[in-house]
Coordinates of C-alpha atoms and ligand atoms in Angstrom, one line a residue:
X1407 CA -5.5 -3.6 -5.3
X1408 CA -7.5 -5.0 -2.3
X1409 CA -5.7 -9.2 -1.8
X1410 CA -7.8 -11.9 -2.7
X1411 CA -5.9 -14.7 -0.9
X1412 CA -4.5 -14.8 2.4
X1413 CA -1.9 -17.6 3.6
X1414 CA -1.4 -17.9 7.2
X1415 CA 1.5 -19.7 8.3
X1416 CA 1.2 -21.2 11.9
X1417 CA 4.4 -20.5 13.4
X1418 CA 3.3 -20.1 17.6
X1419 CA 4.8 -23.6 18.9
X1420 CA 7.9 -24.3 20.6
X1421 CA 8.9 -27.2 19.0
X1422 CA 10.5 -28.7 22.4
X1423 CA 11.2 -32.2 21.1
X1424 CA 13.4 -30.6 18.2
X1425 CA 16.2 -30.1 21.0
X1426 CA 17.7 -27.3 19.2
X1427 CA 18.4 -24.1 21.1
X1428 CA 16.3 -21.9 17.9
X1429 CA 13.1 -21.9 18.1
X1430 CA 11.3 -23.8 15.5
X1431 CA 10.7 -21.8 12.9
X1432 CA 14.7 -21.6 12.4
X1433 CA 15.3 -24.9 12.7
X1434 CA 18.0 -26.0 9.7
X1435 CA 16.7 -27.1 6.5
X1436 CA 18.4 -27.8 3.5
X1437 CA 20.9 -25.2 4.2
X1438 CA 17.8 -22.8 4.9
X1439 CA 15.6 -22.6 7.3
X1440 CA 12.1 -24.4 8.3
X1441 CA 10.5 -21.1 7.9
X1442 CA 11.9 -20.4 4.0
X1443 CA 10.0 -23.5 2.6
X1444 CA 6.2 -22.8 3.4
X1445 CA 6.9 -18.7 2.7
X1446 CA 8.5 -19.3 -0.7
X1447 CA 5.7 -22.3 -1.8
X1448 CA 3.0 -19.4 -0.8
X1449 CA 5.1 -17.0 -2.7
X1450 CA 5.6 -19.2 -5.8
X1451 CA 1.8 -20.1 -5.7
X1452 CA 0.4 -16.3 -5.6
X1453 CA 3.2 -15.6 -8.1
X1454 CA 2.3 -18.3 -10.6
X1455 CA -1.7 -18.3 -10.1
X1456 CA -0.9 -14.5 -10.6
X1457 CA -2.7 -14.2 -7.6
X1458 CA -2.9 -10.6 -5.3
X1459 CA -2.6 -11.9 -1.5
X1460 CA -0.4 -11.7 1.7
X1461 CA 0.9 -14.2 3.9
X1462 CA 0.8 -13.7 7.6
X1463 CA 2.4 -15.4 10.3
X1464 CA 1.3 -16.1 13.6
X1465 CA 4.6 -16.2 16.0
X1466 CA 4.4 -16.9 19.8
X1467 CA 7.4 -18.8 21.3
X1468 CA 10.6 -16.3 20.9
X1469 CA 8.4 -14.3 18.3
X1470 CA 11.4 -11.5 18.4
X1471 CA 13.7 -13.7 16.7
X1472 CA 11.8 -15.5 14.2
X1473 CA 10.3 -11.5 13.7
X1474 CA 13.8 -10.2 13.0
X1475 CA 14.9 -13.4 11.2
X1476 CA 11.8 -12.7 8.6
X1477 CA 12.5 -8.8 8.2
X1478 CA 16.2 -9.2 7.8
X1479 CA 15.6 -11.8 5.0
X1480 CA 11.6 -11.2 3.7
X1481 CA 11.7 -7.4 3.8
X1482 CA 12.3 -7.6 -0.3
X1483 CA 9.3 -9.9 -1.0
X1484 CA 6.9 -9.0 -3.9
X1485 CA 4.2 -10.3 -1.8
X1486 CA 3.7 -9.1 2.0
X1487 CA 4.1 -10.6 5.2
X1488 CA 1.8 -9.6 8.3
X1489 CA 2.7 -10.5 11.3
X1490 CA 0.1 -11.8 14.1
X1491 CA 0.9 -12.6 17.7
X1492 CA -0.7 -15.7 19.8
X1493 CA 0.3 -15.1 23.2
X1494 CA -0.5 -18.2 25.0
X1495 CA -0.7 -21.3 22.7
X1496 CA -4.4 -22.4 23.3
X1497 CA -5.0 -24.2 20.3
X1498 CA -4.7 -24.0 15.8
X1499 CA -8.4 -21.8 15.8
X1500 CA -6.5 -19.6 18.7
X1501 CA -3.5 -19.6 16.8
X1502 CA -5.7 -18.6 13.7
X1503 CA -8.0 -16.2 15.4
X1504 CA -4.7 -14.0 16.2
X1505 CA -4.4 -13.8 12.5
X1506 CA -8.3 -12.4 11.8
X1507 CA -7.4 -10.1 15.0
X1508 CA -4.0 -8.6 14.0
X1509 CA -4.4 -8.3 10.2
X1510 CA -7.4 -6.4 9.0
X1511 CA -6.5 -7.0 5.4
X1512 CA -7.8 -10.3 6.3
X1513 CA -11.5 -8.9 5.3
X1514 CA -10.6 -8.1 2.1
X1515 CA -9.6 -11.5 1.2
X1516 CA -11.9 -14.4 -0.3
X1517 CA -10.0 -17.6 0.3
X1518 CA -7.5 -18.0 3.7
X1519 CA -5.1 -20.8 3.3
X1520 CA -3.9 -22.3 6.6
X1521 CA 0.0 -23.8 6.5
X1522 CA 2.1 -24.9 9.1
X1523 CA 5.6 -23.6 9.8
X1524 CA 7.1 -27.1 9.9
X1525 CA 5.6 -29.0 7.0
X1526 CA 8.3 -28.1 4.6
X1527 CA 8.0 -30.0 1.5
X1528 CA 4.1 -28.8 0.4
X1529 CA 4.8 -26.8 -2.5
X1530 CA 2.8 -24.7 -4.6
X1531 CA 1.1 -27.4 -6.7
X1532 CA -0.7 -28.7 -3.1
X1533 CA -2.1 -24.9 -2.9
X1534 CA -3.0 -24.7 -6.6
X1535 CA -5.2 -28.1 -6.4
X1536 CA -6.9 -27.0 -2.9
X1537 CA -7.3 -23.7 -4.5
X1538 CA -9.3 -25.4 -7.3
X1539 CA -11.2 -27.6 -5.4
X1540 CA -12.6 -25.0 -2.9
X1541 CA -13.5 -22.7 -6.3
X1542 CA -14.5 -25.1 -8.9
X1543 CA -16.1 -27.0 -6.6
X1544 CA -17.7 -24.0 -4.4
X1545 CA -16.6 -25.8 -1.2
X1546 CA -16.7 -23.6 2.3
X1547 CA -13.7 -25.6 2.9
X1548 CA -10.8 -28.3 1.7
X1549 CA -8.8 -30.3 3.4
X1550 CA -5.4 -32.1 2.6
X1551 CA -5.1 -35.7 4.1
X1552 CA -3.4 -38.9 2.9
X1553 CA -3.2 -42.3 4.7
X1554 CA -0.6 -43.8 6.6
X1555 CA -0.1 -47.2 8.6
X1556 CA 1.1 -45.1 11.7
X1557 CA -2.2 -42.4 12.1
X1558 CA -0.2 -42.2 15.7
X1559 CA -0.7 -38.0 16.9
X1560 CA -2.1 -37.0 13.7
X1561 CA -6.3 -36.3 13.7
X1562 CA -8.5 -38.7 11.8
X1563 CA -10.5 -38.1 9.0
X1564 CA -14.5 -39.6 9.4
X1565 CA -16.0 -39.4 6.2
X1566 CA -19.7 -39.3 6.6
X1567 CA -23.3 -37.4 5.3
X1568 CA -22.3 -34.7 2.7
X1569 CA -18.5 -33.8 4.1
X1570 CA -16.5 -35.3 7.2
X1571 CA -15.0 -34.2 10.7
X1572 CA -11.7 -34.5 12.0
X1573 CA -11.1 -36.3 15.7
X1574 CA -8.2 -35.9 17.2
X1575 CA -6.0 -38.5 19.0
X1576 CA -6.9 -37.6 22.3
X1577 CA -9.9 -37.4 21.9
X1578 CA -11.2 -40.3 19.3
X1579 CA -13.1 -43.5 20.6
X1580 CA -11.0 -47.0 20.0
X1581 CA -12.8 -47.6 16.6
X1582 CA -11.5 -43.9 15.4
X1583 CA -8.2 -44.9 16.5
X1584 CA -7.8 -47.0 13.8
X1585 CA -9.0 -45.2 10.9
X1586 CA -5.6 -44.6 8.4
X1587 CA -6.8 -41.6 6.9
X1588 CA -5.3 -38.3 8.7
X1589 CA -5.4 -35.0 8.6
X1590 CA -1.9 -32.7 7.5
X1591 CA -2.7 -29.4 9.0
X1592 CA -3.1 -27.7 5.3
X1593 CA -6.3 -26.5 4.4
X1594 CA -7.9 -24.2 2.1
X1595 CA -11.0 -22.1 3.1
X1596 CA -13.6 -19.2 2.3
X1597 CA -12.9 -16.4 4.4
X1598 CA -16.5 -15.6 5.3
X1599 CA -17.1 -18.8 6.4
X1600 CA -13.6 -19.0 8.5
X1601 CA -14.7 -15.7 10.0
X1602 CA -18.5 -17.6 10.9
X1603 CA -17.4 -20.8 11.9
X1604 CA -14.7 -20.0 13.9
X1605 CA -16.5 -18.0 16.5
X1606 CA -18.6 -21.6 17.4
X1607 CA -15.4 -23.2 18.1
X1608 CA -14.8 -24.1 21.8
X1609 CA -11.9 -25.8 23.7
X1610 CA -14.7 -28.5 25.1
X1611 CA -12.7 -31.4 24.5
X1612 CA -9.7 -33.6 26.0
X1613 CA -7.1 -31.5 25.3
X1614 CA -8.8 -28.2 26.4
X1615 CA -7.8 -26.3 23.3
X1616 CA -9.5 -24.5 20.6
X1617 CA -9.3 -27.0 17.8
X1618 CA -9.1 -25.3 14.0
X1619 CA -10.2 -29.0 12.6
X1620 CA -13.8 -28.5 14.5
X1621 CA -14.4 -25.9 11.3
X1622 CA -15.1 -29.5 9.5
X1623 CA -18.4 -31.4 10.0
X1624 CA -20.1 -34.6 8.5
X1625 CA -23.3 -31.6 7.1
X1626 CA -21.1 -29.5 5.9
X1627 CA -20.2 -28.2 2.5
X1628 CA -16.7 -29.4 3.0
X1629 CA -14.5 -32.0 1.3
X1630 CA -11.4 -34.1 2.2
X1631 CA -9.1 -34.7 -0.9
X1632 CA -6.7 -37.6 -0.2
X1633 CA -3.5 -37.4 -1.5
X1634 CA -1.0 -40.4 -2.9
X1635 CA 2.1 -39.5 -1.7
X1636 CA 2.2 -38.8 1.9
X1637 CA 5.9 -37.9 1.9
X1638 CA 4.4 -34.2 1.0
X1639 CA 2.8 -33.9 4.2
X1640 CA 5.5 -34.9 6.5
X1641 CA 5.8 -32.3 9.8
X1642 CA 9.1 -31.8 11.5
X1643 CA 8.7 -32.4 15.5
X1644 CA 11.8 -33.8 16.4
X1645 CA 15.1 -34.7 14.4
X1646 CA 14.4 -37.9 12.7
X1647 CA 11.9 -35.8 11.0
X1648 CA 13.5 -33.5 10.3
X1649 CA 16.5 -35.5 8.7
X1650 CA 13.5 -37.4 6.6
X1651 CA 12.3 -34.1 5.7
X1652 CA 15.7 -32.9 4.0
X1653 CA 16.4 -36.0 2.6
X1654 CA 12.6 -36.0 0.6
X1655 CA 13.1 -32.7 -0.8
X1656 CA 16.5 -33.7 -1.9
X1657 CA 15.6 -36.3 -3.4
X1658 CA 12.6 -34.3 -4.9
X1659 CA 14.9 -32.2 -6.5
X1660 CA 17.4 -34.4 -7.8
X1661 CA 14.6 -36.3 -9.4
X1662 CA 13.4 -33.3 -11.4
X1663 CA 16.9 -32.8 -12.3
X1664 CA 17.7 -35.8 -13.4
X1665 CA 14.5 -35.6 -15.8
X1666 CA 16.4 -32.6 -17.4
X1667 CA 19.2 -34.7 -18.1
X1668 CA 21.7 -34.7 -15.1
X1669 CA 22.9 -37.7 -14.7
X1670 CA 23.8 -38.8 -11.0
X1671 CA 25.8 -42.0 -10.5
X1672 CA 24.6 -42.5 -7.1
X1673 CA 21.4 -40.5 -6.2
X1674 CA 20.9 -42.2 -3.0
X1675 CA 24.3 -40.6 -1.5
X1676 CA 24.2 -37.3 -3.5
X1677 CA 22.9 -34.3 -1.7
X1678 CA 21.5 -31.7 -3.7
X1679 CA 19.5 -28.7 -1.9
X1680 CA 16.6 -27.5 -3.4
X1681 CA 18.0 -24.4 -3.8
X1682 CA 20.4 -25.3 -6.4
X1683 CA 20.7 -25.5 -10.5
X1684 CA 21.9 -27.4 -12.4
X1685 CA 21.8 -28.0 -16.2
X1686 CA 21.6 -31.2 -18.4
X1687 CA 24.4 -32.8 -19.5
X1688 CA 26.2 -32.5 -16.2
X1689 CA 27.5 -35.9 -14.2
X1690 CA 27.7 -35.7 -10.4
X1691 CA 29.1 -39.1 -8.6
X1692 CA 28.1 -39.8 -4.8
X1693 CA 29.1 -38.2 -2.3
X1694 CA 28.9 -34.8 -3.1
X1695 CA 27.0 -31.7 -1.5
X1696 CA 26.0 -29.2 -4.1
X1697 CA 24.7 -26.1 -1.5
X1698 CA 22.9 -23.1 -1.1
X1699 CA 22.6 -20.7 -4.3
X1700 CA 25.1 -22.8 -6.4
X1701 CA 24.3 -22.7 -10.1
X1702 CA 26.1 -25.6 -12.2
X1703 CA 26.3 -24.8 -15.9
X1704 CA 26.2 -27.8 -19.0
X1705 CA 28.2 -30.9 -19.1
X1706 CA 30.3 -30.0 -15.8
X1707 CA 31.7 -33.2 -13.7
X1708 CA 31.6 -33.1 -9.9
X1709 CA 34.0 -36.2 -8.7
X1710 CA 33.2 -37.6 -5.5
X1711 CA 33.8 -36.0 -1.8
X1712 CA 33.3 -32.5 -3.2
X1713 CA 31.8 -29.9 -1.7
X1714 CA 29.9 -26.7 -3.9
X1715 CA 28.6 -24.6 -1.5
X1716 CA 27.0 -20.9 -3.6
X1717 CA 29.4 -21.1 -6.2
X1718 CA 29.0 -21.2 -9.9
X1719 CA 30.9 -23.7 -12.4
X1720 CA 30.6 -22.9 -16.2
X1721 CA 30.2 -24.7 -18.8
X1722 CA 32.5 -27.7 -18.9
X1723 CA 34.3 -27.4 -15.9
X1724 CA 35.7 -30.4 -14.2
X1725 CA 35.7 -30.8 -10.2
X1726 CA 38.0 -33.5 -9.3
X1727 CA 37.9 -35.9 -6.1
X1728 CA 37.5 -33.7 -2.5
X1729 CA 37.4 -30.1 -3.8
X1730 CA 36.1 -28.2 -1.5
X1731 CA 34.6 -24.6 -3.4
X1732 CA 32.7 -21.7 -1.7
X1733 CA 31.6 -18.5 -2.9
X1734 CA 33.4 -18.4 -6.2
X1735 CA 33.3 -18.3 -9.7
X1736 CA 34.9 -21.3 -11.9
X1737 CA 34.6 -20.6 -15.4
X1738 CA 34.6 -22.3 -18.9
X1739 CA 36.3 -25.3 -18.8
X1740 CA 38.2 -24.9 -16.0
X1741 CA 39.2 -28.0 -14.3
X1742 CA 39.7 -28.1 -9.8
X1743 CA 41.6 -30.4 -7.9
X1744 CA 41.6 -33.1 -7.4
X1745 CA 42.5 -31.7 -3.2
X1746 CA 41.4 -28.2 -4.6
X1747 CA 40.6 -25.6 -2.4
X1748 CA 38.8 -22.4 -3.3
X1749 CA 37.8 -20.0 -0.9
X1750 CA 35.5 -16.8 -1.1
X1751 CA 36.1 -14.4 -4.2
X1752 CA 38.3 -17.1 -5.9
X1753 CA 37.5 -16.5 -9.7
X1754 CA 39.0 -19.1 -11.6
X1755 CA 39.6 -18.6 -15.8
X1756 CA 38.6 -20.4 -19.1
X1757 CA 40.6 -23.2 -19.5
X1758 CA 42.5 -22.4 -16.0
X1759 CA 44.0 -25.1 -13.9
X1760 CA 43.9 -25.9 -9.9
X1761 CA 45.9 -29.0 -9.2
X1762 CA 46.3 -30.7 -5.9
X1763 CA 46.4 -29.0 -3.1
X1764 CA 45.9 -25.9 -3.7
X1765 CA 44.6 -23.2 -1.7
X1766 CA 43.1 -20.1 -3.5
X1767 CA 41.3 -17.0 -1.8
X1768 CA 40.3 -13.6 -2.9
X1769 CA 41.9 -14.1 -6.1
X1770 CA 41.0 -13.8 -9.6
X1771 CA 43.2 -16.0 -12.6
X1772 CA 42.8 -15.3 -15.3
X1773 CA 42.7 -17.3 -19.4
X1774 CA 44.7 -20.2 -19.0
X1775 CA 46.5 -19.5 -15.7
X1776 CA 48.0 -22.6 -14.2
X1777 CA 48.6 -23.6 -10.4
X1778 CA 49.1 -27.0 -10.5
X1779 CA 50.7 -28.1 -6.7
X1780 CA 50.9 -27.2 -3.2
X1781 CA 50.4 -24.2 -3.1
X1782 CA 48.7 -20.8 -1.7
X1783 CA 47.4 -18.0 -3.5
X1784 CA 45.8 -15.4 -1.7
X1785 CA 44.6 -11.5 -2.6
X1786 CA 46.1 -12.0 -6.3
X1787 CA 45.8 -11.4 -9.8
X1788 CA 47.4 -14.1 -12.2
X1789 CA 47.7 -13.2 -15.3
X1790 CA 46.5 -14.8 -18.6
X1791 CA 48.4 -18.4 -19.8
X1792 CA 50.8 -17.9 -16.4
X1793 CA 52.3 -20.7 -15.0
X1794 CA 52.9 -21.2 -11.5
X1795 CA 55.2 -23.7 -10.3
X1796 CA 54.7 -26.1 -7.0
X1797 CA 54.9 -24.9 -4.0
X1798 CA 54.0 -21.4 -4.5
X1799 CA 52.6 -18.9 -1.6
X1800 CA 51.3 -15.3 -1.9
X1801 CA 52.9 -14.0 1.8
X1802 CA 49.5 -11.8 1.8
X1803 CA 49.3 -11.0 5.4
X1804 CA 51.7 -8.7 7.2
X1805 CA 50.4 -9.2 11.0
X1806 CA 48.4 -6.2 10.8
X1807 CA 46.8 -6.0 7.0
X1808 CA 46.2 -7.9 3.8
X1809 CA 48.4 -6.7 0.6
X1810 CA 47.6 -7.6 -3.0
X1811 CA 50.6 -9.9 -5.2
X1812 CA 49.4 -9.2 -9.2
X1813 CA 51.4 -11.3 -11.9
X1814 CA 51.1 -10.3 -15.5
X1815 CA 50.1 -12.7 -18.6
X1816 CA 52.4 -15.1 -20.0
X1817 CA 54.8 -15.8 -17.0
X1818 CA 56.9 -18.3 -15.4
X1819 CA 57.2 -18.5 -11.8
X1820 CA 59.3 -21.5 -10.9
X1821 CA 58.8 -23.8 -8.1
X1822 CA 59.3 -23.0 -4.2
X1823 CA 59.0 -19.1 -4.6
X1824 CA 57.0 -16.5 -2.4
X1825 CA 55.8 -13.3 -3.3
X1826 CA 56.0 -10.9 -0.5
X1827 CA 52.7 -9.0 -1.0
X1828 CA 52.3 -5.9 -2.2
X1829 CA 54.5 -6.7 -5.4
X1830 CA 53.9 -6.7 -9.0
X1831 CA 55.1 -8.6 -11.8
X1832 CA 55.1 -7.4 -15.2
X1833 CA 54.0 -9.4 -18.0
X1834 CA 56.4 -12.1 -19.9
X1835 CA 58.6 -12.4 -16.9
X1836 CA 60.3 -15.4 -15.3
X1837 CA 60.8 -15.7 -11.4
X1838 CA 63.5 -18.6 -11.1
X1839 CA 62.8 -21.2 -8.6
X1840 CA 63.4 -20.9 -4.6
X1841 CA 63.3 -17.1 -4.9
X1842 CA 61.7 -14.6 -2.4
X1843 CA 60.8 -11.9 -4.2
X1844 CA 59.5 -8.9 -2.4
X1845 CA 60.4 -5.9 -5.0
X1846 CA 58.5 -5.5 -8.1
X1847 CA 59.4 -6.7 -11.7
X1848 CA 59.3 -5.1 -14.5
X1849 CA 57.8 -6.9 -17.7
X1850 CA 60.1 -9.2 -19.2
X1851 CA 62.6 -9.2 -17.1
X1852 CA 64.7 -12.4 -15.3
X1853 CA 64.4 -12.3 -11.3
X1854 CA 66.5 -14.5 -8.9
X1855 CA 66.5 -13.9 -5.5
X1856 CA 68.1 -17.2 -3.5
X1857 CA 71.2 -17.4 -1.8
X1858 CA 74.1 -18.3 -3.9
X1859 CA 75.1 -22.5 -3.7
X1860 CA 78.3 -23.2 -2.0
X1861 CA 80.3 -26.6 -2.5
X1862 CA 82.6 -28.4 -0.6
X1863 CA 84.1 -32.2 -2.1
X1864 CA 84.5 -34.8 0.2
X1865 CA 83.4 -32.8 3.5
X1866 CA 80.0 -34.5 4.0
X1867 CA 81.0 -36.9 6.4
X1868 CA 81.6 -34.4 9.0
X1869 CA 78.4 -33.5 8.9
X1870 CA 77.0 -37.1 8.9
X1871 CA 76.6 -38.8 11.8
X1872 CA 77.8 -42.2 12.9
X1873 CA 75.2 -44.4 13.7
X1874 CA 77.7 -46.4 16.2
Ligands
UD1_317 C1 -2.7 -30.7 14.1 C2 -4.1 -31.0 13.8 C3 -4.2 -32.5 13.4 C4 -3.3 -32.8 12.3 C5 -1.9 -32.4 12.6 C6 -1.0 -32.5 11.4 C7 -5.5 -29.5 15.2 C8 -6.3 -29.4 16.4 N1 -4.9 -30.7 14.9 O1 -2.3 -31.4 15.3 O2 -5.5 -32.8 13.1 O3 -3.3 -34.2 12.0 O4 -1.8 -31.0 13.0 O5 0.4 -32.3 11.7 O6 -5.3 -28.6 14.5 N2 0.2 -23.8 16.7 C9 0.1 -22.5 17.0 N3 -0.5 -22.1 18.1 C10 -1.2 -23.1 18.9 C11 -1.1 -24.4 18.5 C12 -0.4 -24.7 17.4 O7 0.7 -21.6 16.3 O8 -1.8 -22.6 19.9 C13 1.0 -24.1 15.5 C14 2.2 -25.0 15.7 O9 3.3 -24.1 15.8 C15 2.3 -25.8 14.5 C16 0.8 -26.0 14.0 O10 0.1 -24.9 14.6 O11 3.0 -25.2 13.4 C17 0.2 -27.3 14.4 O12 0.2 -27.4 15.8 P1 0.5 -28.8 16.5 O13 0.4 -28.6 18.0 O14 1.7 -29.4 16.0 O15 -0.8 -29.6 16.1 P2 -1.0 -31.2 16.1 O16 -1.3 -31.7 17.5 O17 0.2 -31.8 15.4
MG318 MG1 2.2 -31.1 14.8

């Protein structure tokens, strides 16, 4: 099936006043990158218009990493992405006519949208109403603008005869300068006509560059839609942008959430990344960072200072003050901290407990199991309804290798004991406290391993010193 959209994402600049040693494109956002937002918006829009299309980049500055950066994370899209190469930056219709050059496909298409790399919070509903306007409306072309009391650097929209044209700073008279209606760089247009009009365009102007907005003309069947909330539009050129950029779409998202019923105590200091779910009934107080592909189940509580970063909590599960949880699995009703620490592959029961400080790694409890203090559990099984006593440590490492400690259901381990990894103890069984145990147990058995206690009356005071 031939594509009947195609979304070019701009992607050629530098990005110099970033002052980050990646090149734009993979600048950080959100715990993604700059990049991610503008491909998956494209992707959701082609996906939900059920739309056949392509996306296609056009890279220039340090093209081989931002190249390998999108096969090494875009090579499993439904939809495909061409890449197109502008070698020297002369201008958006340049950086678009590398595009019609390098992918044919290009000519099979009926509408091209145009998208920058850093405008990260346009999602799919901006493409759906350009989309409609262009077709509905049987425009050649539609542009995105909004208004804004600082038009400073962004082109400004003249409205005149049947359509409008764009001037750019540089190059607009004292009068244009003050017009507050600008242009955002997103645009929807008929491919025939982009592959026309785009041959007229010349770099005649101040800046000496092909400009992409000279497509738009006062005669021309073209139309400017103006949109309310500017925030949508906002491009990330240097880090206070940037910062403002991740803070909107956080804030866009824990909106929507909070419409499905999660209640936030503090939205202003929460920070939620769009990547994240969360479902109703769940209460997350300030101060929290909820990360990456973290999914949080019903009617969980997330005290302050924690972080969640591509973990998922259950149903009910309770994450007290400064738990810090990455890449592991909390389940029903489970309650962390507060001080917990869970590290990757740390799957943590139904109804389990994780008191104060308490480090877990690589370890799977099971039903019930309870470490409640100081302690460190690493490369180990707990058993179901096991009780583990403070200041408990799996001795996992060996210098050279990691070895597994597995505990059967129902025990005791009293306080102030170490397993030396690899052991086993069998279920029912009760380690007393201070023991080292490094030989396996046998279920239901009694182990003690601590020196015996020797006592002496009245000979402290030779070991107490005099303070004169
Ligand atoms: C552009 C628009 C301006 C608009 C503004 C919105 C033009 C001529 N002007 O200006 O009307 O208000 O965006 O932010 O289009 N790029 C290339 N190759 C090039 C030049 C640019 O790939 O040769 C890419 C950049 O990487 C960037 C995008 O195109 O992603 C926009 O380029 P930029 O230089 O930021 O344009 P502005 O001057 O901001
Ligand atoms: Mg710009």
């Amino acid at each position: 099936m031939s594509d009947k959209i195609g979304i070019v994402i701009l992607a050629a600049g530098e990005g110099t006043r970033l002052k980050l040693e990646l090149p734009k494109p993979l600048a950080p956002m959100c715990n993604q990158t700059l990049i991610d937002f503008p491909i998956q918006s494209s992707m959701e829009f082609l996906e939900k218009t059920k739309q056949s299309g392509h996306l296609g980049l056009v890279l220039g500055h340090e093209k081989e990493r931002v190249s390998s950066y999108i096969d090494n994370n875009f090579s499993e899209s439904k939809f495909k992405i061409h890449k197109a190469t502008q070698n020297e930056q002369l201008g958006t219709a340049d950086a678009v006519n590398s595009y019609l050059r390098d992918v044919k496909s290009h000519s099979e298409t009926e509408v091209t949208f145009i998208l920058c790399a850093d405008t990260p919070v346009i999602s799919s509903n901006e493409l759906e109403i350009l989309h409609d306007k262009l077709i509905n409306e049987k425009r050649d072309a539609v542009a995105a603008t909004f208004k804004t009391e600082t038009p400073k650097g962004y082109g400004r929209i003249i409205r005149g005869g049947s359509g409008f044209k764009i001037v750019e700073e540089k190059d607009a008279t004292e009068e244009q300068r003050y017009v507050t209606e600008v242009n955002s760089g997103f645009y929807a247009i008929k491919t025939k006509f982009l592959v026309d009009a785009i041959k007229n365009i010349d770099n005649k102007n101040n800046s000496g560059e092909f400009y992409l907005t000279d497509l738009f003309k006062e005669d021309g069947n073209v139309e400017a839609i103006c949109f309310e909330e500017a925030d949508v539009f906002i491009g990330v050129n240097d880090l206070q942008q940037l910062q403002r950029a991740e803070k909107i779409l956080r804030w866009k998202k824990m909106r929507e959430l909070r419409e499905e019923g999660v209640r936030f105590i503090d939205l202003s200091h929460t920070y939620v990344d769009p990547s994240v779910s969360i479902a109703s009934g769940s209460v997350i107080y300030p101060n929290v960072f909820i990360e990456g592909n973290s999914v949080i189940d019903k009617n969980c509580t997330i005290e302050p200072g924690s972080i969640i970063r591509n973990s998922h909590l259950e149903e009910g599960v309770e994450i007290k003050a400064y738990s810090h949880l990455e890449d592991v699995v909390v389940r029903k009703q489970a309650a962390i901290g507060p001080y917990g620490r869970l590290r990757p592959g740390a799957d943590i029961g139904e109804e389990s407990k994780i008191g104060n400080f308490v480090e877990v790694k690589k370890a799977v409890l099971k039903k019930g199991a309870k470490v409640s203090h100081l302690s460190y559990v690493g490369d180990a099984e707990i058993g179901e309804n096991t009780n583990i006593g403070c200041g408990f440590i799996t001795c996992n490492y060996d210098g050279a290798q990691k070895h597994k400690t597995i505990i059967g259901k129902d025990c005791f381990i009293g306080s102030d004991t170490q397993m030396v990894a690899p052991v086993e103890v069998g279920d029912g069984s009760f380690v007393a406290s201070g023991s080292t145990i490094n030989q396996s147990i046998p279920s239901g058995s009694f182990a003690i391993a601590r020196s015996k206690q020797v006592t002496k009356e009245n000979m402290a005071k030779r070991f107490l010193k005099s303070k004169n």
